[in-house]
Amino acid sequence: MHFFPSKKWRTPLILWGLMVIELALTIPILALFGIAAPDLYRTKLWQEGADQGFNSDPKAGLYAAANYRSYKTPLIWSQFLTNFNLVASVLGLFLLLTKGTMHVLHAFVPVISVIVHSALVGVYAYSVYGQSSKDLSDPRHPQKGLAWYITKDCKISSYNTLKGYYAHEVG
């Protein structure tokens, strides 16, 4: 018995519907990560968390360098994760546009879909892992779970710029 992979979609309308939903999710994600990419909020949120005692201090790396000690920035606060999230969202949008074009040309077969979507699930899974990673670099202020700005209310912030988005939610 031979196995022949399918070259046709059984329900192409469902595929188009899923692509529309994916577009509706990908564009806001791209906008959020695009705005955050030049470190617009990351260091401010890190410093606010340190001031409130929720996580390590962003100045710890500077102190470690001044004392000739090694320091590894926690993944949640790293520029790498910010850049990774931006690249992941751009890649997701590019692949979505490519999938739509290939589907119109009848070249986006289910086997290719499995490969593409498996890769995207892996990329987005690492993004979620990074956003939920721990910050244990300061033993006095360990962050063992999600970042404070995800688990706590925005009203606790002492920075008016960080409170701004809460005012837009309520108003």
Short mmCIF file of N, CA and C in Angstrom, two decimals:
data_model
loop_
_atom_site.label_atom_id
_atom_site.label_comp_id
_atom_site.label_asym_id
_atom_site.label_seq_id
_atom_site.Cartn_x
_atom_site.Cartn_y
_atom_site.Cartn_z
N MET A 1 0.84 -1.17 0.00
CA MET A 1 0.00 0.00 0.00
C MET A 1 0.89 1.24 0.00
N HIS A 2 0.58 2.19 -0.85
CA HIS A 2 1.36 3.41 -0.98
C HIS A 2 0.62 4.57 -0.32
N PHE A 3 1.41 5.51 0.16
CA PHE A 3 0.85 6.70 0.78
C PHE A 3 1.07 7.88 -0.17
N PHE A 4 -0.02 8.52 -0.56
CA PHE A 4 0.07 9.68 -1.43
C PHE A 4 -0.48 10.88 -0.66
N PRO A 5 0.36 11.88 -0.41
CA PRO A 5 -0.13 13.06 0.30
C PRO A 5 -1.14 13.83 -0.56
N SER A 6 -2.13 14.37 0.09
CA SER A 6 -3.18 15.11 -0.61
C SER A 6 -2.62 16.40 -1.19
N LYS A 7 -3.09 16.75 -2.38
CA LYS A 7 -2.68 18.00 -3.01
C LYS A 7 -3.82 19.01 -3.03
N LYS A 8 -4.98 18.62 -2.53
CA LYS A 8 -6.14 19.52 -2.51
C LYS A 8 -6.63 19.66 -1.07
N TRP A 9 -7.17 20.82 -0.80
CA TRP A 9 -7.78 21.08 0.49
C TRP A 9 -9.22 20.60 0.44
N ARG A 10 -9.66 19.95 1.50
CA ARG A 10 -11.04 19.47 1.54
C ARG A 10 -12.02 20.63 1.73
N THR A 11 -11.62 21.60 2.54
CA THR A 11 -12.49 22.75 2.81
C THR A 11 -11.69 24.04 2.63
N PRO A 12 -11.57 24.53 1.40
CA PRO A 12 -10.77 25.73 1.17
C PRO A 12 -11.36 26.99 1.82
N LEU A 13 -12.68 27.04 2.01
CA LEU A 13 -13.27 28.22 2.64
C LEU A 13 -12.84 28.33 4.10
N ILE A 14 -12.71 27.20 4.77
CA ILE A 14 -12.23 27.23 6.16
C ILE A 14 -10.79 27.73 6.20
N LEU A 15 -9.99 27.31 5.23
CA LEU A 15 -8.60 27.78 5.16
C LEU A 15 -8.55 29.29 4.99
N TRP A 16 -9.39 29.84 4.10
CA TRP A 16 -9.43 31.29 3.92
C TRP A 16 -9.89 31.98 5.21
N GLY A 17 -10.87 31.41 5.88
CA GLY A 17 -11.34 31.98 7.14
C GLY A 17 -10.24 32.00 8.20
N LEU A 18 -9.48 30.91 8.27
CA LEU A 18 -8.38 30.87 9.23
C LEU A 18 -7.29 31.88 8.88
N MET A 19 -7.07 32.10 7.59
CA MET A 19 -6.07 33.10 7.18
C MET A 19 -6.54 34.51 7.54
N VAL A 20 -7.83 34.78 7.43
CA VAL A 20 -8.36 36.09 7.83
C VAL A 20 -8.19 36.29 9.34
N ILE A 21 -8.49 35.25 10.11
CA ILE A 21 -8.29 35.33 11.57
C ILE A 21 -6.81 35.52 11.89
N GLU A 22 -5.94 34.82 11.19
CA GLU A 22 -4.50 34.96 11.41
C GLU A 22 -4.04 36.38 11.08
N LEU A 23 -4.59 36.97 10.02
CA LEU A 23 -4.25 38.35 9.67
C LEU A 23 -4.72 39.30 10.76
N ALA A 24 -5.93 39.06 11.27
CA ALA A 24 -6.47 39.92 12.33
C ALA A 24 -5.65 39.84 13.61
N LEU A 25 -4.97 38.74 13.84
CA LEU A 25 -4.11 38.60 15.02
C LEU A 25 -2.68 39.07 14.76
N THR A 26 -2.19 38.85 13.55
CA THR A 26 -0.80 39.15 13.23
C THR A 26 -0.54 40.66 13.16
N ILE A 27 -1.47 41.42 12.61
CA ILE A 27 -1.24 42.87 12.47
C ILE A 27 -1.13 43.56 13.83
N PRO A 28 -2.02 43.32 14.80
CA PRO A 28 -1.81 43.94 16.12
C PRO A 28 -0.53 43.48 16.81
N ILE A 29 -0.19 42.21 16.66
CA ILE A 29 1.05 41.71 17.26
C ILE A 29 2.25 42.43 16.64
N LEU A 30 2.23 42.59 15.33
CA LEU A 30 3.31 43.31 14.64
C LEU A 30 3.37 44.76 15.11
N ALA A 31 2.22 45.39 15.27
CA ALA A 31 2.20 46.78 15.74
C ALA A 31 2.76 46.89 17.16
N LEU A 32 2.34 46.00 18.05
CA LEU A 32 2.83 46.04 19.44
C LEU A 32 4.33 45.81 19.52
N PHE A 33 4.81 44.78 18.84
CA PHE A 33 6.24 44.50 18.90
C PHE A 33 7.05 45.53 18.12
N GLY A 34 6.46 46.11 17.08
CA GLY A 34 7.15 47.16 16.33
C GLY A 34 7.33 48.42 17.17
N ILE A 35 6.31 48.76 17.95
CA ILE A 35 6.40 49.92 18.83
C ILE A 35 7.40 49.65 19.95
N ALA A 36 7.42 48.43 20.46
CA ALA A 36 8.31 48.09 21.58
C ALA A 36 9.75 47.87 21.15
N ALA A 37 10.01 47.68 19.86
CA ALA A 37 11.33 47.28 19.38
C ALA A 37 12.47 48.22 19.76
N PRO A 38 12.33 49.53 19.68
CA PRO A 38 13.50 50.34 20.02
C PRO A 38 13.66 50.57 21.52
N ASP A 39 13.18 49.63 22.35
CA ASP A 39 13.26 49.73 23.81
C ASP A 39 12.46 50.92 24.32
N LEU A 40 11.24 51.04 23.84
CA LEU A 40 10.39 52.13 24.27
C LEU A 40 9.92 51.94 25.71
N TYR A 41 9.59 50.71 26.09
CA TYR A 41 9.06 50.45 27.43
C TYR A 41 9.85 49.44 28.23
N ARG A 42 10.64 48.58 27.60
CA ARG A 42 11.26 47.46 28.31
C ARG A 42 12.06 47.92 29.53
N THR A 43 12.98 48.85 29.35
CA THR A 43 13.83 49.28 30.47
C THR A 43 13.01 50.03 31.52
N LYS A 44 12.01 50.81 31.08
CA LYS A 44 11.16 51.51 32.04
C LYS A 44 10.36 50.51 32.89
N LEU A 45 9.82 49.48 32.24
CA LEU A 45 9.08 48.46 32.99
C LEU A 45 10.01 47.69 33.92
N TRP A 46 11.21 47.41 33.46
CA TRP A 46 12.20 46.70 34.28
C TRP A 46 12.54 47.55 35.51
N GLN A 47 12.80 48.85 35.30
CA GLN A 47 13.15 49.74 36.40
C GLN A 47 11.99 49.89 37.37
N GLU A 48 10.78 50.03 36.83
CA GLU A 48 9.61 50.14 37.71
C GLU A 48 9.44 48.89 38.55
N GLY A 49 9.64 47.72 37.96
CA GLY A 49 9.56 46.47 38.71
C GLY A 49 10.62 46.40 39.79
N ALA A 50 11.81 46.92 39.50
CA ALA A 50 12.88 46.94 40.51
C ALA A 50 12.52 47.91 41.64
N ASP A 51 11.98 49.07 41.29
CA ASP A 51 11.59 50.05 42.31
C ASP A 51 10.49 49.50 43.22
N GLN A 52 9.61 48.69 42.67
CA GLN A 52 8.51 48.11 43.46
C GLN A 52 8.93 46.82 44.16
N GLY A 53 10.14 46.30 43.85
CA GLY A 53 10.63 45.08 44.47
C GLY A 53 10.13 43.80 43.81
N PHE A 54 9.69 43.89 42.56
CA PHE A 54 9.15 42.72 41.87
C PHE A 54 10.21 41.93 41.12
N ASN A 55 11.30 42.56 40.71
CA ASN A 55 12.33 41.90 39.92
C ASN A 55 13.68 42.60 40.12
N SER A 56 14.68 42.15 39.38
CA SER A 56 16.03 42.70 39.50
C SER A 56 16.09 44.14 38.98
N ASP A 57 17.20 44.78 39.25
CA ASP A 57 17.42 46.16 38.82
C ASP A 57 18.17 46.17 37.49
N PRO A 58 17.75 47.02 36.54
CA PRO A 58 18.48 47.08 35.27
C PRO A 58 19.92 47.59 35.42
N LYS A 59 20.21 48.25 36.51
CA LYS A 59 21.57 48.75 36.73
C LYS A 59 22.51 47.66 37.24
N ALA A 60 21.99 46.47 37.52
CA ALA A 60 22.82 45.38 38.04
C ALA A 60 23.91 45.00 37.05
N GLY A 61 23.63 45.06 35.78
CA GLY A 61 24.65 44.76 34.76
C GLY A 61 25.78 45.77 34.79
N LEU A 62 25.45 47.03 34.99
CA LEU A 62 26.46 48.08 35.10
C LEU A 62 27.32 47.88 36.34
N TYR A 63 26.68 47.56 37.46
CA TYR A 63 27.44 47.31 38.70
C TYR A 63 28.34 46.09 38.55
N ALA A 64 27.85 45.06 37.90
CA ALA A 64 28.66 43.85 37.69
C ALA A 64 29.87 44.17 36.81
N ALA A 65 29.67 44.94 35.76
CA ALA A 65 30.79 45.31 34.88
C ALA A 65 31.81 46.16 35.62
N ALA A 66 31.34 47.07 36.48
CA ALA A 66 32.26 47.92 37.24
C ALA A 66 33.08 47.10 38.22
N ASN A 67 32.55 45.99 38.69
CA ASN A 67 33.26 45.13 39.64
C ASN A 67 33.88 43.92 38.97
N TYR A 68 33.99 43.94 37.66
CA TYR A 68 34.63 42.87 36.87
C TYR A 68 33.98 41.51 37.10
N ARG A 69 32.67 41.51 37.23
CA ARG A 69 31.92 40.26 37.35
C ARG A 69 31.07 40.06 36.11
N SER A 70 30.84 38.81 35.79
CA SER A 70 29.99 38.55 34.63
C SER A 70 28.52 38.75 35.01
N TYR A 71 27.73 39.14 34.04
CA TYR A 71 26.31 39.35 34.26
C TYR A 71 25.56 38.97 33.00
N LYS A 72 24.52 38.20 33.17
CA LYS A 72 23.69 37.82 32.04
C LYS A 72 22.32 38.44 32.25
N THR A 73 21.91 39.28 31.31
CA THR A 73 20.60 39.91 31.39
C THR A 73 19.52 38.84 31.31
N PRO A 74 18.54 38.86 32.21
CA PRO A 74 17.45 37.88 32.13
C PRO A 74 16.74 37.97 30.78
N LEU A 75 16.32 36.83 30.27
CA LEU A 75 15.71 36.77 28.94
C LEU A 75 14.52 37.70 28.81
N ILE A 76 13.69 37.79 29.84
CA ILE A 76 12.50 38.62 29.77
C ILE A 76 12.84 40.09 29.52
N TRP A 77 14.01 40.54 29.97
CA TRP A 77 14.40 41.95 29.83
C TRP A 77 15.44 42.16 28.73
N SER A 78 15.75 41.16 27.96
CA SER A 78 16.85 41.28 27.00
C SER A 78 16.42 41.91 25.68
N GLN A 79 17.37 42.59 25.05
CA GLN A 79 17.14 43.14 23.71
C GLN A 79 16.92 42.01 22.72
N PHE A 80 17.55 40.86 22.97
CA PHE A 80 17.37 39.71 22.09
C PHE A 80 15.90 39.32 21.98
N LEU A 81 15.20 39.25 23.12
CA LEU A 81 13.79 38.85 23.09
C LEU A 81 12.94 39.90 22.37
N THR A 82 13.24 41.17 22.60
CA THR A 82 12.50 42.22 21.91
C THR A 82 12.68 42.10 20.40
N ASN A 83 13.92 41.91 19.97
CA ASN A 83 14.19 41.75 18.53
C ASN A 83 13.58 40.46 18.00
N PHE A 84 13.66 39.38 18.78
CA PHE A 84 13.09 38.10 18.36
C PHE A 84 11.59 38.23 18.14
N ASN A 85 10.90 38.89 19.05
CA ASN A 85 9.45 39.06 18.91
C ASN A 85 9.10 39.88 17.68
N LEU A 86 9.89 40.90 17.40
CA LEU A 86 9.65 41.70 16.20
C LEU A 86 9.87 40.87 14.94
N VAL A 87 10.97 40.14 14.90
CA VAL A 87 11.26 39.29 13.73
C VAL A 87 10.21 38.20 13.59
N ALA A 88 9.75 37.63 14.70
CA ALA A 88 8.72 36.59 14.64
C ALA A 88 7.42 37.14 14.06
N SER A 89 7.04 38.34 14.44
CA SER A 89 5.80 38.91 13.92
C SER A 89 5.94 39.28 12.45
N VAL A 90 7.09 39.80 12.04
CA VAL A 90 7.32 40.10 10.62
C VAL A 90 7.33 38.81 9.81
N LEU A 91 7.99 37.79 10.32
CA LEU A 91 8.02 36.49 9.65
C LEU A 91 6.62 35.90 9.53
N GLY A 92 5.83 36.02 10.59
CA GLY A 92 4.46 35.52 10.56
C GLY A 92 3.62 36.21 9.50
N LEU A 93 3.76 37.53 9.38
CA LEU A 93 3.01 38.26 8.36
C LEU A 93 3.50 37.90 6.96
N PHE A 94 4.81 37.79 6.79
CA PHE A 94 5.36 37.40 5.49
C PHE A 94 4.86 36.02 5.08
N LEU A 95 4.90 35.07 6.01
CA LEU A 95 4.43 33.72 5.69
C LEU A 95 2.94 33.70 5.41
N LEU A 96 2.18 34.54 6.09
CA LEU A 96 0.75 34.63 5.83
C LEU A 96 0.48 35.12 4.41
N LEU A 97 1.19 36.17 4.01
CA LEU A 97 1.03 36.68 2.64
C LEU A 97 1.49 35.64 1.62
N THR A 98 2.55 34.93 1.93
CA THR A 98 3.04 33.88 1.03
C THR A 98 2.04 32.73 0.95
N LYS A 99 1.46 32.36 2.08
CA LYS A 99 0.46 31.27 2.08
C LYS A 99 -0.74 31.65 1.23
N GLY A 100 -1.21 32.88 1.37
CA GLY A 100 -2.35 33.32 0.57
C GLY A 100 -2.06 33.28 -0.92
N THR A 101 -0.87 33.77 -1.29
CA THR A 101 -0.47 33.75 -2.70
C THR A 101 -0.34 32.32 -3.21
N MET A 102 0.30 31.47 -2.43
CA MET A 102 0.47 30.08 -2.86
C MET A 102 -0.87 29.36 -2.95
N HIS A 103 -1.80 29.70 -2.06
CA HIS A 103 -3.11 29.05 -2.11
C HIS A 103 -3.88 29.46 -3.37
N VAL A 104 -3.79 30.73 -3.74
CA VAL A 104 -4.44 31.20 -4.97
C VAL A 104 -3.84 30.49 -6.18
N LEU A 105 -2.54 30.24 -6.15
CA LEU A 105 -1.85 29.58 -7.27
C LEU A 105 -1.93 28.05 -7.17
N HIS A 106 -2.68 27.54 -6.20
CA HIS A 106 -2.84 26.10 -5.97
C HIS A 106 -1.49 25.40 -5.71
N ALA A 107 -0.59 26.11 -5.05
CA ALA A 107 0.72 25.54 -4.72
C ALA A 107 0.87 25.30 -3.22
N PHE A 108 -0.07 25.78 -2.43
CA PHE A 108 0.00 25.61 -0.97
C PHE A 108 -0.74 24.33 -0.59
N VAL A 109 -0.05 23.23 -0.74
CA VAL A 109 -0.64 21.92 -0.47
C VAL A 109 -0.57 21.63 1.03
N PRO A 110 -1.41 20.73 1.54
CA PRO A 110 -1.43 20.45 2.97
C PRO A 110 -0.09 20.03 3.57
N VAL A 111 0.74 19.32 2.82
CA VAL A 111 2.04 18.90 3.35
C VAL A 111 2.91 20.12 3.65
N ILE A 112 2.92 21.08 2.74
CA ILE A 112 3.68 22.32 2.97
C ILE A 112 3.08 23.08 4.15
N SER A 113 1.76 23.06 4.26
CA SER A 113 1.09 23.73 5.36
C SER A 113 1.54 23.19 6.71
N VAL A 114 1.67 21.88 6.81
CA VAL A 114 2.12 21.27 8.07
C VAL A 114 3.52 21.75 8.43
N ILE A 115 4.40 21.81 7.45
CA ILE A 115 5.78 22.24 7.70
C ILE A 115 5.82 23.71 8.12
N VAL A 116 5.11 24.57 7.38
CA VAL A 116 5.11 26.00 7.67
C VAL A 116 4.49 26.27 9.04
N HIS A 117 3.36 25.66 9.31
CA HIS A 117 2.69 25.92 10.58
C HIS A 117 3.44 25.31 11.77
N SER A 118 4.13 24.22 11.58
CA SER A 118 4.97 23.66 12.65
C SER A 118 6.10 24.62 13.00
N ALA A 119 6.71 25.20 11.98
CA ALA A 119 7.78 26.17 12.22
C ALA A 119 7.23 27.41 12.93
N LEU A 120 6.07 27.89 12.51
CA LEU A 120 5.48 29.06 13.15
C LEU A 120 5.09 28.78 14.60
N VAL A 121 4.57 27.61 14.86
CA VAL A 121 4.23 27.24 16.24
C VAL A 121 5.49 27.24 17.10
N GLY A 122 6.59 26.73 16.57
CA GLY A 122 7.85 26.74 17.30
C GLY A 122 8.35 28.15 17.59
N VAL A 123 8.26 29.02 16.61
CA VAL A 123 8.71 30.41 16.79
C VAL A 123 7.85 31.12 17.83
N TYR A 124 6.54 30.99 17.70
CA TYR A 124 5.65 31.65 18.66
C TYR A 124 5.73 31.01 20.05
N ALA A 125 6.00 29.73 20.12
CA ALA A 125 6.17 29.07 21.42
C ALA A 125 7.39 29.63 22.15
N TYR A 126 8.48 29.86 21.42
CA TYR A 126 9.66 30.45 22.06
C TYR A 126 9.37 31.88 22.50
N SER A 127 8.58 32.60 21.72
CA SER A 127 8.21 33.95 22.10
C SER A 127 7.42 33.95 23.41
N VAL A 128 6.47 33.05 23.53
CA VAL A 128 5.69 32.93 24.77
C VAL A 128 6.59 32.50 25.92
N TYR A 129 7.51 31.57 25.66
CA TYR A 129 8.47 31.14 26.68
C TYR A 129 9.29 32.33 27.17
N GLY A 130 9.77 33.15 26.25
CA GLY A 130 10.57 34.31 26.63
C GLY A 130 9.76 35.31 27.44
N GLN A 131 8.51 35.55 27.05
CA GLN A 131 7.67 36.50 27.78
C GLN A 131 7.30 35.99 29.17
N SER A 132 7.32 34.69 29.35
CA SER A 132 6.96 34.13 30.66
C SER A 132 8.18 33.64 31.43
N SER A 133 9.38 34.00 30.96
CA SER A 133 10.59 33.52 31.62
C SER A 133 10.81 34.21 32.97
N LYS A 134 11.66 33.62 33.77
CA LYS A 134 11.93 34.08 35.13
C LYS A 134 13.07 35.09 35.12
N ASP A 135 13.10 35.90 36.17
CA ASP A 135 14.22 36.81 36.42
C ASP A 135 14.72 36.49 37.83
N LEU A 136 15.73 35.64 37.89
CA LEU A 136 16.29 35.23 39.18
C LEU A 136 17.68 35.81 39.39
N SER A 137 18.02 36.87 38.67
CA SER A 137 19.37 37.42 38.76
C SER A 137 19.62 38.16 40.07
N ASP A 138 18.57 38.60 40.74
CA ASP A 138 18.72 39.26 42.04
C ASP A 138 18.07 38.36 43.10
N PRO A 139 18.88 37.73 43.97
CA PRO A 139 18.31 36.82 44.97
C PRO A 139 17.36 37.51 45.95
N ARG A 140 17.52 38.81 46.13
CA ARG A 140 16.63 39.53 47.05
C ARG A 140 15.26 39.82 46.44
N HIS A 141 15.20 39.89 45.10
CA HIS A 141 13.94 40.18 44.40
C HIS A 141 13.74 39.20 43.25
N PRO A 142 13.52 37.94 43.55
CA PRO A 142 13.33 36.98 42.45
C PRO A 142 11.94 37.12 41.83
N GLN A 143 11.91 37.01 40.53
CA GLN A 143 10.64 36.99 39.79
C GLN A 143 10.47 35.57 39.28
N LYS A 144 9.67 34.79 39.97
CA LYS A 144 9.57 33.36 39.65
C LYS A 144 8.50 33.03 38.64
N GLY A 145 7.66 33.97 38.32
CA GLY A 145 6.58 33.72 37.37
C GLY A 145 6.57 34.75 36.26
N LEU A 146 5.38 35.11 35.84
CA LEU A 146 5.23 36.10 34.78
C LEU A 146 5.72 37.46 35.25
N ALA A 147 6.04 38.32 34.31
CA ALA A 147 6.50 39.67 34.62
C ALA A 147 5.40 40.44 35.34
N TRP A 148 5.81 41.40 36.14
CA TRP A 148 4.86 42.14 36.97
C TRP A 148 3.83 42.89 36.14
N TYR A 149 4.21 43.39 34.97
CA TYR A 149 3.27 44.18 34.17
C TYR A 149 2.19 43.31 33.53
N ILE A 150 2.35 41.99 33.58
CA ILE A 150 1.31 41.08 33.10
C ILE A 150 0.41 40.65 34.25
N THR A 151 0.98 40.46 35.43
CA THR A 151 0.21 39.91 36.55
C THR A 151 -0.38 40.96 37.48
N LYS A 152 0.12 42.19 37.44
CA LYS A 152 -0.34 43.20 38.38
C LYS A 152 -1.07 44.32 37.63
N ASP A 153 -1.83 45.09 38.37
CA ASP A 153 -2.57 46.21 37.80
C ASP A 153 -1.62 47.35 37.46
N CYS A 154 -1.94 48.08 36.41
CA CYS A 154 -1.07 49.17 35.96
C CYS A 154 -1.12 50.37 36.90
N LYS A 155 -2.12 50.44 37.75
CA LYS A 155 -2.25 51.59 38.64
C LYS A 155 -1.12 51.66 39.67
N ILE A 156 -0.41 50.57 39.90
CA ILE A 156 0.66 50.58 40.90
C ILE A 156 1.90 51.30 40.41
N SER A 157 1.96 51.60 39.13
CA SER A 157 3.14 52.23 38.54
C SER A 157 3.30 53.66 39.06
N SER A 158 4.55 54.04 39.32
CA SER A 158 4.82 55.40 39.76
C SER A 158 5.12 56.32 38.57
N TYR A 159 5.36 55.73 37.40
CA TYR A 159 5.63 56.52 36.21
C TYR A 159 4.32 56.88 35.52
N ASN A 160 4.11 58.15 35.24
CA ASN A 160 2.90 58.56 34.53
C ASN A 160 2.85 57.99 33.13
N THR A 161 4.02 57.82 32.50
CA THR A 161 4.03 57.28 31.13
C THR A 161 3.57 55.83 31.11
N LEU A 162 3.81 55.09 32.19
CA LEU A 162 3.36 53.70 32.24
C LEU A 162 1.90 53.60 32.65
N LYS A 163 1.38 54.63 33.34
CA LYS A 163 -0.03 54.63 33.71
C LYS A 163 -0.90 55.02 32.53
N GLY A 164 -0.32 55.62 31.53
CA GLY A 164 -1.08 56.16 30.40
C GLY A 164 -1.98 55.16 29.72
N TYR A 165 -1.50 53.95 29.52
CA TYR A 165 -2.33 52.99 28.80
C TYR A 165 -3.49 52.52 29.65
N TYR A 166 -3.38 52.61 30.99
CA TYR A 166 -4.51 52.25 31.83
C TYR A 166 -5.62 53.29 31.68
N ALA A 167 -5.25 54.57 31.58
CA ALA A 167 -6.24 55.63 31.42
C ALA A 167 -7.00 55.46 30.11
N HIS A 168 -6.33 54.97 29.08
CA HIS A 168 -7.00 54.76 27.80
C HIS A 168 -7.95 53.57 27.87
N GLU A 169 -7.64 52.57 28.70
CA GLU A 169 -8.52 51.41 28.84
C GLU A 169 -9.82 51.81 29.53
N VAL A 170 -9.72 52.64 30.58
CA VAL A 170 -10.89 53.02 31.36
C VAL A 170 -11.71 54.07 30.63
N GLY A 171 -11.02 55.06 30.06
CA GLY A 171 -11.70 56.21 29.44
C GLY A 171 -12.26 55.97 28.14
#
